[in-house]
């Protein structure tokens, strides 16, 4: 598709948040009752809540910006030859944390990101159960907002305290590679959380590091990346290169770090079996 010039990112925040909140309401309708779980081709679970949120978000974004295509976790089968021509796209996880949803842990979210030339330029993460919304757009800062209240600007933390505060999912915490990394890291406090909330805590300075060693989808991180960057933090691969979106035939991220302190070399704790930091080349915005 042709480029879509002159997009006012700040003007998109309110309508995108409204779309996310309505999708969240539909998710909670399913959450309040009994629901069935089926398995996708990649063996990951899906519920009617995932599909209801996907359908609403896809329709809402198409009405908001008809010229921008939507790529969703629940409809990812677009050929790379087609999507590689997209200058702009919405990257959506309608229900990030489906396993947490199934466990009824409340730790799941709606993730919506706007991508321009492989970079996230607007992102929103809504936690439906508590009504908290994190959002950011390029050059506009990062914010946390409860429904019915004014948004509060958030800022990632620098490491001037110990132990270091680390977040991960319960599943990845049990992995040998993360256990080895944490043992080398030294004194730390660890918290297990689900979905995109891990990156949000780093963005608001409540955690220092979220290391992820294992596959994630691009829709899992795109919104979090711009929120982190606008909060003064970063989301990079283990060689400190910012993640890029819709740039490859596969939509799977490399291993990554989400962190607030750019002066701390988080790769130094990696096993010698894995690539370490080469040089720091991070965005200046």
Short mmCIF file of N, CA and C in Angstrom, two decimals, residues 21-145:
data_model
loop_
_atom_site.label_atom_id
_atom_site.label_comp_id
_atom_site.label_asym_id
_atom_site.label_seq_id
_atom_site.Cartn_x
_atom_site.Cartn_y
_atom_site.Cartn_z
N UNK A 21 -10.73 -0.43 25.18
CA UNK A 21 -11.59 -0.59 26.35
C UNK A 21 -12.85 -1.38 26.01
N UNK A 22 -13.42 -1.16 24.83
CA UNK A 22 -14.59 -1.94 24.44
C UNK A 22 -14.19 -3.40 24.21
N UNK A 23 -13.04 -3.62 23.61
CA UNK A 23 -12.55 -5.00 23.46
C UNK A 23 -12.35 -5.63 24.83
N UNK A 24 -11.81 -4.86 25.76
CA UNK A 24 -11.62 -5.36 27.13
C UNK A 24 -12.94 -5.70 27.79
N UNK A 25 -13.95 -4.89 27.55
CA UNK A 25 -15.27 -5.18 28.11
C UNK A 25 -15.80 -6.51 27.58
N UNK A 26 -15.61 -6.76 26.30
CA UNK A 26 -16.07 -8.01 25.69
C UNK A 26 -15.28 -9.20 26.23
N UNK A 27 -14.00 -8.99 26.48
CA UNK A 27 -13.19 -10.05 27.09
C UNK A 27 -13.73 -10.39 28.48
N UNK A 28 -14.05 -9.36 29.26
CA UNK A 28 -14.53 -9.59 30.62
C UNK A 28 -15.90 -10.26 30.65
N UNK A 29 -16.71 -10.03 29.63
CA UNK A 29 -18.00 -10.73 29.53
C UNK A 29 -17.77 -12.24 29.46
N UNK A 30 -16.78 -12.64 28.69
CA UNK A 30 -16.46 -14.07 28.58
C UNK A 30 -15.82 -14.55 29.88
N UNK A 31 -14.94 -13.73 30.44
CA UNK A 31 -14.21 -14.08 31.65
C UNK A 31 -15.14 -14.35 32.83
N UNK A 32 -16.28 -13.67 32.84
CA UNK A 32 -17.21 -13.78 33.96
C UNK A 32 -17.97 -15.10 33.98
N UNK A 33 -17.95 -15.85 32.89
CA UNK A 33 -18.70 -17.09 32.82
C UNK A 33 -17.81 -18.28 32.49
N UNK A 34 -18.46 -19.34 32.07
CA UNK A 34 -17.73 -20.52 31.60
C UNK A 34 -17.35 -20.32 30.14
N UNK A 35 -16.19 -20.79 29.76
CA UNK A 35 -15.76 -20.65 28.37
C UNK A 35 -14.97 -21.88 27.97
N UNK A 36 -14.96 -22.14 26.68
CA UNK A 36 -14.22 -23.28 26.15
C UNK A 36 -12.86 -22.83 25.66
N UNK A 37 -11.92 -23.77 25.60
CA UNK A 37 -10.56 -23.50 25.12
C UNK A 37 -10.27 -24.46 23.98
N UNK A 38 -9.80 -23.91 22.87
CA UNK A 38 -9.37 -24.75 21.76
C UNK A 38 -7.89 -24.49 21.49
N UNK A 39 -7.32 -25.31 20.61
CA UNK A 39 -5.89 -25.22 20.32
C UNK A 39 -5.67 -24.79 18.88
N UNK A 40 -4.79 -23.81 18.70
CA UNK A 40 -4.44 -23.35 17.36
C UNK A 40 -3.42 -24.29 16.74
N UNK A 41 -3.07 -24.02 15.50
CA UNK A 41 -2.13 -24.89 14.78
C UNK A 41 -0.77 -24.95 15.46
N UNK A 42 -0.38 -23.86 16.14
CA UNK A 42 0.92 -23.85 16.82
C UNK A 42 0.83 -24.39 18.25
N UNK A 43 -0.33 -24.97 18.58
CA UNK A 43 -0.59 -25.60 19.88
C UNK A 43 -0.80 -24.59 21.00
N UNK A 44 -0.91 -23.31 20.69
CA UNK A 44 -1.23 -22.32 21.72
C UNK A 44 -2.74 -22.27 21.90
N UNK A 45 -3.22 -21.91 23.10
CA UNK A 45 -4.66 -21.92 23.35
C UNK A 45 -5.35 -20.67 22.80
N UNK A 46 -6.63 -20.81 22.51
CA UNK A 46 -7.45 -19.67 22.09
C UNK A 46 -8.84 -19.87 22.68
N UNK A 47 -9.47 -18.78 23.07
CA UNK A 47 -10.81 -18.82 23.63
C UNK A 47 -11.72 -17.90 22.83
N UNK A 48 -13.02 -17.96 23.15
CA UNK A 48 -13.94 -17.05 22.46
C UNK A 48 -13.65 -15.59 22.81
N UNK A 49 -12.98 -15.35 23.95
CA UNK A 49 -12.60 -13.98 24.30
C UNK A 49 -11.55 -13.43 23.33
N UNK A 50 -10.56 -14.26 22.98
CA UNK A 50 -9.55 -13.84 21.99
C UNK A 50 -10.24 -13.44 20.69
N UNK A 51 -11.18 -14.27 20.25
CA UNK A 51 -11.81 -14.06 18.96
C UNK A 51 -12.77 -12.87 18.98
N UNK A 52 -13.49 -12.68 20.10
CA UNK A 52 -14.40 -11.54 20.22
C UNK A 52 -13.62 -10.24 20.21
N UNK A 53 -12.50 -10.20 20.95
CA UNK A 53 -11.69 -8.99 20.99
C UNK A 53 -11.06 -8.72 19.63
N UNK A 54 -10.56 -9.77 18.99
CA UNK A 54 -9.97 -9.62 17.65
C UNK A 54 -10.98 -9.02 16.67
N UNK A 55 -12.17 -9.57 16.65
CA UNK A 55 -13.19 -9.11 15.70
C UNK A 55 -13.51 -7.63 15.92
N UNK A 56 -13.67 -7.24 17.19
CA UNK A 56 -14.02 -5.85 17.47
C UNK A 56 -12.87 -4.91 17.14
N UNK A 57 -11.65 -5.27 17.54
CA UNK A 57 -10.51 -4.39 17.28
C UNK A 57 -10.27 -4.24 15.78
N UNK A 58 -10.34 -5.33 15.06
CA UNK A 58 -10.12 -5.27 13.62
C UNK A 58 -11.14 -4.33 12.96
N UNK A 59 -12.38 -4.47 13.35
CA UNK A 59 -13.42 -3.60 12.78
C UNK A 59 -13.22 -2.15 13.20
N UNK A 60 -12.89 -1.93 14.48
CA UNK A 60 -12.72 -0.56 14.98
C UNK A 60 -11.54 0.15 14.34
N UNK A 61 -10.43 -0.54 14.17
CA UNK A 61 -9.26 0.09 13.55
C UNK A 61 -9.49 0.35 12.07
N UNK A 62 -10.21 -0.54 11.42
CA UNK A 62 -10.52 -0.35 9.99
C UNK A 62 -11.39 0.88 9.79
N UNK A 63 -12.31 1.13 10.72
CA UNK A 63 -13.15 2.33 10.63
C UNK A 63 -12.36 3.58 10.97
N UNK A 64 -11.45 3.47 11.94
CA UNK A 64 -10.66 4.62 12.37
C UNK A 64 -9.66 5.05 11.29
N UNK A 65 -9.00 4.09 10.68
CA UNK A 65 -7.95 4.39 9.69
C UNK A 65 -8.03 3.37 8.56
N UNK A 66 -8.95 3.56 7.63
CA UNK A 66 -9.18 2.56 6.59
C UNK A 66 -7.96 2.26 5.73
N UNK A 67 -7.01 3.18 5.66
CA UNK A 67 -5.84 3.02 4.80
C UNK A 67 -4.74 2.20 5.46
N UNK A 68 -4.89 1.85 6.75
CA UNK A 68 -3.83 1.13 7.46
C UNK A 68 -4.27 -0.31 7.71
N UNK A 69 -3.56 -1.29 7.20
CA UNK A 69 -3.93 -2.70 7.41
C UNK A 69 -3.70 -3.14 8.86
N UNK A 70 -4.41 -4.18 9.25
CA UNK A 70 -4.31 -4.72 10.61
C UNK A 70 -3.71 -6.12 10.53
N UNK A 71 -2.67 -6.35 11.32
CA UNK A 71 -2.07 -7.68 11.45
C UNK A 71 -2.26 -8.12 12.90
N UNK A 72 -3.06 -9.15 13.10
CA UNK A 72 -3.43 -9.59 14.44
C UNK A 72 -2.93 -11.00 14.69
N UNK A 73 -2.67 -11.31 15.95
CA UNK A 73 -2.29 -12.67 16.30
C UNK A 73 -3.35 -13.67 15.86
N UNK A 74 -4.60 -13.25 15.84
CA UNK A 74 -5.68 -14.16 15.47
C UNK A 74 -5.96 -14.17 13.98
N UNK A 75 -5.19 -13.41 13.20
CA UNK A 75 -5.29 -13.45 11.73
C UNK A 75 -3.93 -13.10 11.14
N UNK A 76 -2.93 -13.94 11.40
CA UNK A 76 -1.56 -13.61 10.99
C UNK A 76 -1.19 -14.07 9.59
N UNK A 77 -2.10 -14.76 8.91
CA UNK A 77 -1.74 -15.43 7.66
C UNK A 77 -1.80 -14.48 6.46
N UNK A 78 -0.93 -13.50 6.50
CA UNK A 78 -0.75 -12.58 5.37
C UNK A 78 0.65 -12.85 4.83
N UNK A 79 0.76 -13.06 3.54
CA UNK A 79 2.07 -13.40 2.98
C UNK A 79 3.06 -12.25 3.17
N UNK A 80 4.33 -12.60 3.33
CA UNK A 80 5.35 -11.57 3.49
C UNK A 80 5.47 -10.72 2.24
N UNK A 81 5.24 -11.30 1.08
CA UNK A 81 5.30 -10.51 -0.16
C UNK A 81 4.25 -9.41 -0.15
N UNK A 82 3.11 -9.66 0.51
CA UNK A 82 2.08 -8.63 0.61
C UNK A 82 2.41 -7.62 1.69
N UNK A 83 2.68 -8.10 2.91
CA UNK A 83 2.86 -7.18 4.02
C UNK A 83 4.19 -6.44 3.99
N UNK A 84 5.17 -6.96 3.26
CA UNK A 84 6.46 -6.26 3.17
C UNK A 84 6.32 -4.92 2.45
N UNK A 85 5.24 -4.74 1.72
CA UNK A 85 4.99 -3.48 1.03
C UNK A 85 4.29 -2.45 1.92
N UNK A 86 3.90 -2.86 3.12
CA UNK A 86 3.17 -1.96 4.01
C UNK A 86 4.12 -0.99 4.70
N UNK A 87 3.92 0.31 4.50
CA UNK A 87 4.68 1.33 5.22
C UNK A 87 4.14 1.46 6.65
N UNK A 88 2.83 1.33 6.78
CA UNK A 88 2.15 1.43 8.07
C UNK A 88 1.34 0.16 8.29
N UNK A 89 1.21 -0.23 9.53
CA UNK A 89 0.28 -1.30 9.89
C UNK A 89 -0.02 -1.24 11.37
N UNK A 90 -1.18 -1.76 11.73
CA UNK A 90 -1.51 -2.01 13.13
C UNK A 90 -1.05 -3.42 13.46
N UNK A 91 -0.40 -3.57 14.60
CA UNK A 91 0.04 -4.89 15.07
C UNK A 91 -0.68 -5.13 16.40
N UNK A 92 -1.48 -6.20 16.45
CA UNK A 92 -2.46 -6.36 17.53
C UNK A 92 -2.37 -7.74 18.17
N UNK A 93 -2.35 -7.76 19.49
CA UNK A 93 -2.63 -8.98 20.24
C UNK A 93 -3.93 -8.72 20.99
N UNK A 94 -5.05 -9.28 20.51
CA UNK A 94 -6.34 -8.96 21.11
C UNK A 94 -6.47 -9.38 22.57
N UNK A 95 -5.77 -10.47 22.92
CA UNK A 95 -5.76 -10.93 24.31
C UNK A 95 -4.38 -11.52 24.58
N UNK A 96 -3.50 -10.67 25.08
CA UNK A 96 -2.14 -11.11 25.40
C UNK A 96 -2.16 -11.75 26.79
N UNK A 97 -1.76 -13.01 26.86
CA UNK A 97 -1.82 -13.72 28.13
C UNK A 97 -3.01 -14.64 28.19
N UNK A 98 -3.28 -15.34 27.10
CA UNK A 98 -4.44 -16.24 27.08
C UNK A 98 -4.33 -17.31 28.16
N UNK A 99 -3.13 -17.79 28.40
CA UNK A 99 -2.96 -18.80 29.45
C UNK A 99 -3.30 -18.23 30.83
N UNK A 100 -2.95 -16.95 31.05
CA UNK A 100 -3.32 -16.31 32.32
C UNK A 100 -4.82 -16.13 32.40
N UNK A 101 -5.44 -15.81 31.28
CA UNK A 101 -6.90 -15.69 31.21
C UNK A 101 -7.55 -17.02 31.60
N UNK A 102 -7.02 -18.10 31.04
CA UNK A 102 -7.58 -19.43 31.33
C UNK A 102 -7.40 -19.78 32.80
N UNK A 103 -6.26 -19.39 33.39
CA UNK A 103 -6.00 -19.66 34.81
C UNK A 103 -6.76 -18.69 35.72
N UNK A 104 -7.37 -17.67 35.12
CA UNK A 104 -8.10 -16.61 35.84
C UNK A 104 -7.18 -15.87 36.82
N UNK A 105 -5.98 -15.55 36.36
CA UNK A 105 -5.02 -14.83 37.19
C UNK A 105 -5.20 -13.31 37.10
N UNK A 106 -6.03 -12.85 36.17
CA UNK A 106 -6.28 -11.42 35.90
C UNK A 106 -5.13 -10.74 35.16
N UNK A 107 -4.04 -11.43 34.89
CA UNK A 107 -2.86 -10.82 34.30
C UNK A 107 -2.84 -11.01 32.78
N UNK A 108 -3.76 -10.34 32.12
CA UNK A 108 -3.82 -10.39 30.66
C UNK A 108 -4.15 -8.99 30.16
N UNK A 109 -3.93 -8.76 28.88
CA UNK A 109 -4.06 -7.40 28.36
C UNK A 109 -4.50 -7.40 26.91
N UNK A 110 -4.89 -6.22 26.47
CA UNK A 110 -5.14 -5.92 25.06
C UNK A 110 -3.96 -5.08 24.59
N UNK A 111 -3.27 -5.51 23.54
CA UNK A 111 -2.09 -4.80 23.03
C UNK A 111 -2.37 -4.31 21.61
N UNK A 112 -2.20 -3.02 21.39
CA UNK A 112 -2.37 -2.44 20.05
C UNK A 112 -1.18 -1.53 19.77
N UNK A 113 -0.52 -1.74 18.65
CA UNK A 113 0.62 -0.90 18.26
C UNK A 113 0.46 -0.45 16.82
N UNK A 114 0.94 0.75 16.55
CA UNK A 114 1.01 1.26 15.19
C UNK A 114 2.48 1.22 14.76
N UNK A 115 2.73 0.57 13.63
CA UNK A 115 4.08 0.40 13.11
C UNK A 115 4.27 1.26 11.87
N UNK A 116 5.41 1.94 11.80
CA UNK A 116 5.77 2.70 10.61
C UNK A 116 7.20 2.35 10.22
N UNK A 117 7.35 1.78 9.04
CA UNK A 117 8.66 1.39 8.53
C UNK A 117 9.44 0.58 9.56
N UNK A 118 8.80 -0.43 10.10
CA UNK A 118 9.40 -1.43 10.98
C UNK A 118 9.60 -0.97 12.42
N UNK A 119 9.15 0.24 12.75
CA UNK A 119 9.30 0.73 14.12
C UNK A 119 7.93 1.01 14.73
N UNK A 120 7.78 0.70 16.01
CA UNK A 120 6.55 1.04 16.73
C UNK A 120 6.56 2.54 17.01
N UNK A 121 5.49 3.23 16.62
CA UNK A 121 5.41 4.67 16.84
C UNK A 121 4.26 5.06 17.76
N UNK A 122 3.37 4.13 18.03
CA UNK A 122 2.28 4.33 18.98
C UNK A 122 1.96 2.97 19.58
N UNK A 123 1.71 2.94 20.88
CA UNK A 123 1.39 1.67 21.52
C UNK A 123 0.46 1.87 22.69
N UNK A 124 -0.39 0.89 22.91
CA UNK A 124 -1.35 0.92 24.01
C UNK A 124 -1.49 -0.48 24.58
N UNK A 125 -1.42 -0.58 25.90
CA UNK A 125 -1.62 -1.84 26.61
C UNK A 125 -2.68 -1.61 27.66
N UNK A 126 -3.80 -2.31 27.54
CA UNK A 126 -4.91 -2.18 28.47
C UNK A 126 -5.03 -3.44 29.30
N UNK A 127 -5.14 -3.28 30.62
CA UNK A 127 -5.38 -4.39 31.53
C UNK A 127 -6.86 -4.36 31.90
N UNK A 128 -7.69 -5.21 31.27
CA UNK A 128 -9.15 -5.07 31.42
C UNK A 128 -9.65 -5.23 32.85
N UNK A 129 -9.08 -6.13 33.63
CA UNK A 129 -9.63 -6.40 34.97
C UNK A 129 -9.51 -5.19 35.87
N UNK A 130 -8.38 -4.50 35.84
CA UNK A 130 -8.17 -3.34 36.72
C UNK A 130 -8.44 -2.02 36.03
N UNK A 131 -8.62 -2.05 34.71
CA UNK A 131 -8.95 -0.84 33.98
C UNK A 131 -7.78 0.09 33.73
N UNK A 132 -6.56 -0.39 33.93
CA UNK A 132 -5.37 0.45 33.73
C UNK A 132 -4.95 0.41 32.27
N UNK A 133 -4.61 1.57 31.73
CA UNK A 133 -4.12 1.67 30.35
C UNK A 133 -2.76 2.35 30.35
N UNK A 134 -1.79 1.70 29.72
CA UNK A 134 -0.48 2.30 29.46
C UNK A 134 -0.45 2.67 27.98
N UNK A 135 0.05 3.85 27.65
CA UNK A 135 0.13 4.21 26.24
C UNK A 135 1.27 5.19 25.99
N UNK A 136 1.69 5.26 24.75
CA UNK A 136 2.75 6.18 24.35
C UNK A 136 2.69 6.38 22.86
N UNK A 137 3.24 7.50 22.40
CA UNK A 137 3.43 7.71 20.97
C UNK A 137 4.72 8.48 20.77
N UNK A 138 5.31 8.31 19.59
CA UNK A 138 6.62 8.85 19.30
C UNK A 138 6.69 10.35 19.57
N UNK A 139 7.58 10.73 20.47
CA UNK A 139 7.78 12.13 20.81
C UNK A 139 6.80 12.68 21.81
N UNK A 140 5.86 11.86 22.29
CA UNK A 140 4.81 12.37 23.16
C UNK A 140 4.88 11.92 24.61
N UNK A 141 5.85 11.06 24.93
CA UNK A 141 5.94 10.55 26.29
C UNK A 141 5.13 9.28 26.49
N UNK A 142 5.27 8.69 27.68
CA UNK A 142 4.56 7.47 28.04
C UNK A 142 3.71 7.75 29.26
N UNK A 143 2.53 7.10 29.31
CA UNK A 143 1.54 7.43 30.33
C UNK A 143 0.86 6.18 30.88
N UNK A 144 0.36 6.33 32.10
CA UNK A 144 -0.47 5.32 32.75
C UNK A 144 -1.77 5.99 33.15
N UNK A 145 -2.88 5.35 32.83
CA UNK A 145 -4.17 5.98 33.09
C UNK A 145 -5.20 4.97 33.58
#
